[in-house]
mmCIF file of C-alpha atoms and ligand atoms in Angstrom:
data_model
loop_
_atom_site.group_PDB
_atom_site.id
_atom_site.type_symbol
_atom_site.label_atom_id
_atom_site.label_comp_id
_atom_site.label_asym_id
_atom_site.label_seq_id
_atom_site.Cartn_x
_atom_site.Cartn_y
_atom_site.Cartn_z
ATOM 1 C CA MET A 1 23.236 0.768 -0.778
ATOM 2 C CA SER A 2 22.759 -2.879 -1.701
ATOM 3 C CA GLN A 3 22.256 -4.276 -5.181
ATOM 4 C CA ALA A 4 18.886 -3.306 -6.692
ATOM 5 C CA ILE A 5 16.502 -6.248 -7.045
ATOM 6 C CA VAL A 6 13.423 -4.302 -8.158
ATOM 7 C CA GLY A 7 13.539 -2.068 -11.219
ATOM 8 C CA ILE A 8 11.059 0.813 -11.260
ATOM 9 C CA ILE A 9 10.607 2.427 -14.661
ATOM 10 C CA MET A 10 8.157 4.972 -15.975
ATOM 11 C CA GLY A 11 7.360 6.460 -19.335
ATOM 12 C CA SER A 12 7.949 10.068 -18.339
ATOM 13 C CA GLN A 13 9.223 12.272 -15.538
ATOM 14 C CA SER A 14 5.587 13.333 -15.167
ATOM 15 C CA ASP A 15 4.769 9.807 -13.870
ATOM 16 C CA LEU A 16 7.118 10.233 -10.903
ATOM 17 C CA ARG A 17 4.490 11.857 -8.673
ATOM 18 C CA ILE A 18 2.665 8.494 -8.787
ATOM 19 C CA MET A 19 5.564 6.073 -9.230
ATOM 20 C CA LYS A 20 7.441 7.448 -6.202
ATOM 21 C CA GLU A 21 4.871 5.596 -4.085
ATOM 22 C CA ALA A 22 6.333 2.258 -5.210
ATOM 23 C CA ALA A 23 9.784 3.473 -4.198
ATOM 24 C CA GLU A 24 8.550 4.736 -0.834
ATOM 25 C CA VAL A 25 6.973 1.436 0.171
ATOM 26 C CA LEU A 26 10.067 -0.482 -0.984
ATOM 27 C CA ASP A 27 12.145 1.860 1.215
ATOM 28 C CA ASP A 28 9.856 1.035 4.151
ATOM 29 C CA LEU A 29 10.222 -2.700 3.463
ATOM 30 C CA LYS A 30 13.997 -2.393 2.975
ATOM 31 C CA VAL A 31 13.971 -3.699 -0.579
ATOM 32 C CA ALA A 32 16.682 -2.273 -2.834
ATOM 33 C CA TYR A 33 15.509 -0.812 -6.142
ATOM 34 C CA ASP A 34 16.636 1.395 -8.939
ATOM 35 C CA LEU A 35 14.385 3.905 -10.618
ATOM 36 C CA THR A 36 14.575 5.550 -14.010
ATOM 37 C CA ILE A 37 12.662 6.819 -17.033
ATOM 38 C CA VAL A 38 12.252 4.523 -20.032
ATOM 39 C CA SER A 39 9.767 5.552 -22.689
ATOM 40 C CA ALA A 40 8.315 2.917 -25.007
ATOM 41 C CA HIS A 41 7.501 5.524 -27.617
ATOM 42 C CA ARG A 42 10.217 8.161 -27.224
ATOM 43 C CA THR A 43 13.159 5.881 -26.385
ATOM 44 C CA PRO A 44 12.196 2.460 -27.768
ATOM 45 C CA LEU A 45 15.787 1.245 -28.058
ATOM 46 C CA ARG A 46 16.506 2.256 -24.445
ATOM 47 C CA MET A 47 13.456 0.193 -23.453
ATOM 48 C CA VAL A 48 14.755 -2.854 -25.336
ATOM 49 C CA ASP A 49 18.195 -2.440 -23.790
ATOM 50 C CA TYR A 50 16.725 -2.076 -20.280
ATOM 51 C CA ALA A 51 14.542 -5.163 -20.624
ATOM 52 C CA GLN A 52 17.292 -7.272 -22.208
ATOM 53 C CA HIS A 53 19.792 -6.511 -19.417
ATOM 54 C CA ALA A 54 17.452 -6.390 -16.411
ATOM 55 C CA LYS A 55 18.057 -9.984 -15.267
ATOM 56 C CA ALA A 56 21.836 -9.809 -15.762
ATOM 57 C CA LYS A 57 22.094 -6.694 -13.604
ATOM 58 C CA GLY A 58 20.344 -8.493 -10.738
ATOM 59 C CA LEU A 59 16.724 -7.383 -11.003
ATOM 60 C CA LYS A 60 14.080 -9.907 -9.961
ATOM 61 C CA VAL A 61 10.910 -7.915 -10.607
ATOM 62 C CA ILE A 62 10.155 -4.900 -12.788
ATOM 63 C CA ILE A 63 7.516 -2.304 -11.973
ATOM 64 C CA ALA A 64 6.593 -0.289 -15.057
ATOM 65 C CA GLY A 65 4.242 2.689 -15.009
ATOM 66 C CA ALA A 66 2.845 4.659 -17.910
ATOM 67 C CA GLY A 67 -0.162 6.744 -18.866
ATOM 68 C CA GLY A 68 -2.298 7.208 -21.961
ATOM 69 C CA ALA A 69 -1.333 4.685 -24.647
ATOM 70 C CA ALA A 70 0.604 2.808 -21.977
ATOM 71 C CA HIS A 71 2.718 0.310 -23.909
ATOM 72 C CA LEU A 72 5.773 0.261 -21.642
ATOM 73 C CA PRO A 73 4.794 -2.573 -19.233
ATOM 74 C CA GLY A 74 3.586 -4.893 -21.995
ATOM 75 C CA MET A 75 6.558 -4.264 -24.269
ATOM 76 C CA VAL A 76 9.017 -4.836 -21.426
ATOM 77 C CA ALA A 77 7.152 -8.048 -20.553
ATOM 78 C CA SER A 78 7.472 -9.138 -24.175
ATOM 79 C CA ILE A 79 11.279 -8.900 -23.959
ATOM 80 C CA THR A 80 12.119 -10.170 -20.451
ATOM 81 C CA THR A 81 11.049 -13.296 -18.559
ATOM 82 C CA LEU A 82 11.161 -11.410 -15.240
ATOM 83 C CA PRO A 83 7.745 -10.728 -13.716
ATOM 84 C CA VAL A 84 6.428 -7.306 -14.744
ATOM 85 C CA ILE A 85 3.951 -5.334 -12.661
ATOM 86 C CA GLY A 86 2.154 -2.633 -14.620
ATOM 87 C CA VAL A 87 0.932 0.622 -13.113
ATOM 88 C CA PRO A 88 -1.624 2.512 -15.205
ATOM 89 C CA VAL A 89 -1.069 6.213 -14.583
ATOM 90 C CA LYS A 90 -3.734 8.855 -15.048
ATOM 91 C CA SER A 91 -1.648 11.370 -16.954
ATOM 92 C CA SER A 92 -2.051 14.577 -18.937
ATOM 93 C CA ASN A 93 -2.717 12.580 -22.123
ATOM 94 C CA SER A 94 -5.186 10.148 -20.496
ATOM 95 C CA ILE A 95 -8.785 10.330 -21.606
ATOM 96 C CA ASP A 96 -10.050 9.170 -18.230
ATOM 97 C CA GLY A 97 -7.538 6.553 -17.077
ATOM 98 C CA TRP A 98 -9.332 3.620 -18.676
ATOM 99 C CA ASP A 99 -7.063 4.037 -21.699
ATOM 100 C CA SER A 100 -3.955 3.263 -19.636
ATOM 101 C CA VAL A 101 -5.704 0.551 -17.571
ATOM 102 C CA LEU A 102 -6.796 -1.335 -20.673
ATOM 103 C CA SER A 103 -3.492 -0.797 -22.520
ATOM 104 C CA ILE A 104 -1.695 -2.535 -19.651
ATOM 105 C CA LEU A 105 -4.339 -5.065 -18.614
ATOM 106 C CA GLN A 106 -5.435 -6.661 -21.879
ATOM 107 C CA MET A 107 -2.263 -8.541 -22.716
ATOM 108 C CA PRO A 108 -2.322 -11.469 -25.143
ATOM 109 C CA SER A 109 -2.007 -15.026 -23.860
ATOM 110 C CA GLY A 110 1.598 -15.905 -23.037
ATOM 111 C CA VAL A 111 2.758 -12.404 -22.066
ATOM 112 C CA PRO A 112 1.280 -11.527 -18.659
ATOM 113 C CA VAL A 113 1.540 -8.169 -16.921
ATOM 114 C CA ALA A 114 0.317 -8.084 -13.307
ATOM 115 C CA THR A 115 -1.769 -4.924 -13.495
ATOM 116 C CA VAL A 116 -2.579 -2.894 -10.399
ATOM 117 C CA ALA A 117 -5.251 -0.225 -10.018
ATOM 118 C CA LEU A 118 -5.107 3.182 -11.712
ATOM 119 C CA ASP A 119 -2.306 5.124 -9.970
ATOM 120 C CA GLY A 120 -1.755 2.029 -7.789
ATOM 121 C CA ALA A 121 2.032 2.326 -7.543
ATOM 122 C CA ARG A 122 2.072 1.629 -3.810
ATOM 123 C CA ASN A 123 0.406 -1.738 -4.361
ATOM 124 C CA ALA A 124 2.877 -2.456 -7.156
ATOM 125 C CA GLY A 125 5.703 -1.949 -4.660
ATOM 126 C CA ILE A 126 4.029 -4.236 -2.130
ATOM 127 C CA LEU A 127 3.391 -6.916 -4.762
ATOM 128 C CA ALA A 128 7.020 -6.759 -5.925
ATOM 129 C CA ALA A 129 8.138 -7.237 -2.318
ATOM 130 C CA GLN A 130 5.729 -10.172 -1.905
ATOM 131 C CA ILE A 131 7.171 -11.864 -5.002
ATOM 132 C CA ILE A 132 10.708 -11.436 -3.685
ATOM 133 C CA ALA A 133 9.668 -12.556 -0.185
ATOM 134 C CA THR A 134 8.823 -16.037 -1.486
ATOM 135 C CA SER A 135 12.575 -16.675 -1.267
ATOM 136 C CA ASP A 136 13.530 -14.162 1.465
ATOM 137 C CA SER A 137 12.257 -15.079 4.920
ATOM 138 C CA ALA A 138 13.345 -11.804 6.588
ATOM 139 C CA LEU A 139 11.374 -9.814 4.037
ATOM 140 C CA PHE A 140 8.449 -12.202 4.461
ATOM 141 C CA SER A 141 8.418 -11.373 8.216
ATOM 142 C CA ARG A 142 8.505 -7.635 7.486
ATOM 143 C CA LEU A 143 5.529 -8.073 5.160
ATOM 144 C CA GLU A 144 3.657 -9.996 7.839
ATOM 145 C CA SER A 145 4.252 -7.114 10.285
ATOM 146 C CA PHE A 146 3.069 -4.690 7.613
ATOM 147 C CA LYS A 147 -0.156 -6.709 7.119
ATOM 148 C CA GLN A 148 -0.648 -6.821 10.881
ATOM 149 C CA SER A 149 -0.305 -3.013 11.021
ATOM 150 C CA LEU A 150 -3.109 -2.683 8.445
ATOM 151 C CA GLN A 151 -5.317 -4.895 10.580
ATOM 152 C CA ASN A 152 -4.440 -2.969 13.762
ATOM 153 C CA LYS A 153 -5.362 0.371 12.167
ATOM 154 C CA VAL A 154 -8.820 -0.869 11.154
ATOM 155 C CA GLU A 155 -9.448 -2.446 14.533
ATOM 156 C CA GLU A 156 -8.399 0.751 16.374
ATOM 157 C CA ALA A 157 -10.656 2.843 14.125
ATOM 158 C CA ALA A 158 -13.545 0.420 14.649
ATOM 159 C CA SER A 159 -13.230 0.435 18.420
ATOM 160 C CA GLN A 160 -13.001 4.258 18.514
ATOM 161 C CA LEU A 161 -16.083 4.489 16.307
ATOM 162 C CA GLU A 162 -17.968 2.023 18.495
ATOM 163 C CA SER A 163 -17.007 3.767 21.756
ATOM 164 C CA LYS A 164 -17.403 7.421 20.658
ATOM 165 C CA GLY A 165 -20.276 7.048 18.210
ATOM 166 C CA TRP A 166 -20.167 8.108 14.568
ATOM 167 C CA ARG A 167 -20.842 11.835 15.140
ATOM 168 C CA GLN A 168 -17.796 12.286 17.374
ATOM 169 C CA SER A 169 -15.713 10.112 15.067
ATOM 170 C CA LEU A 170 -16.201 12.615 12.233
ATOM 171 C CA HIS A 171 -13.945 15.126 14.072
HETATM 172 C C1 RP5 B 1 3.172 8.373 -21.334
HETATM 173 O O1 RP5 B 1 2.641 9.595 -21.663
HETATM 174 C C2 RP5 B 1 3.919 8.620 -20.053
HETATM 175 O O2 RP5 B 1 4.020 7.441 -19.311
HETATM 176 C C3 RP5 B 1 3.110 9.662 -19.346
HETATM 177 O O3 RP5 B 1 2.186 9.079 -18.452
HETATM 178 C C4 RP5 B 1 2.338 10.297 -20.483
HETATM 179 C C5 RP5 B 1 2.599 11.777 -20.642
HETATM 180 O O4 RP5 B 1 3.969 11.990 -20.817
HETATM 181 P P1 RP5 B 1 4.541 13.480 -20.842
HETATM 182 O O5 RP5 B 1 3.964 14.129 -22.059
HETATM 183 O O6 RP5 B 1 4.105 14.127 -19.556
HETATM 184 O O7 RP5 B 1 6.039 13.321 -20.908
HETATM 185 O O8 RP5 B 1 3.992 7.875 -22.316
#
């Protein structure tokens, strides 16, 4: 396994069902990552330690997911200069998900967190890969193939729909 360049962290084990989607897409794109639990509220000193040492251990991007009062991405971004992608998770302590979206999204000027959609861990993984691909041409090519596959799927579905008609396409 090569050196991790993306760090995936989450506030609780209960976030893994969502956050695993970032890991899965990074596996597909052959981007090395490490993944662990770091809680802003329950292990604040572990969070500080993680953020302070992230660059030195070789990470280039951090993906941080949390639910409810989701302070992890913003607090990590306040400590490190690495880009941080925040994933709002709809969790057991969420009111409706907006609480975690707004906790991560509404950062003060000077401390950005690139916030993806509610439970949008897959997009966080893709965005992390895109950031790294700006200086990795092989990864850039893999991402171009990935984008092409998205286009192909829609075009195949459209031509099937057009040839079979919408009633048949429901089955
Ligand atoms: C947040 O509280 C975590 O990120 C998780 O989404 C939520 C619930 O945590 P658990 O009570 O399931 O550990 O800090």
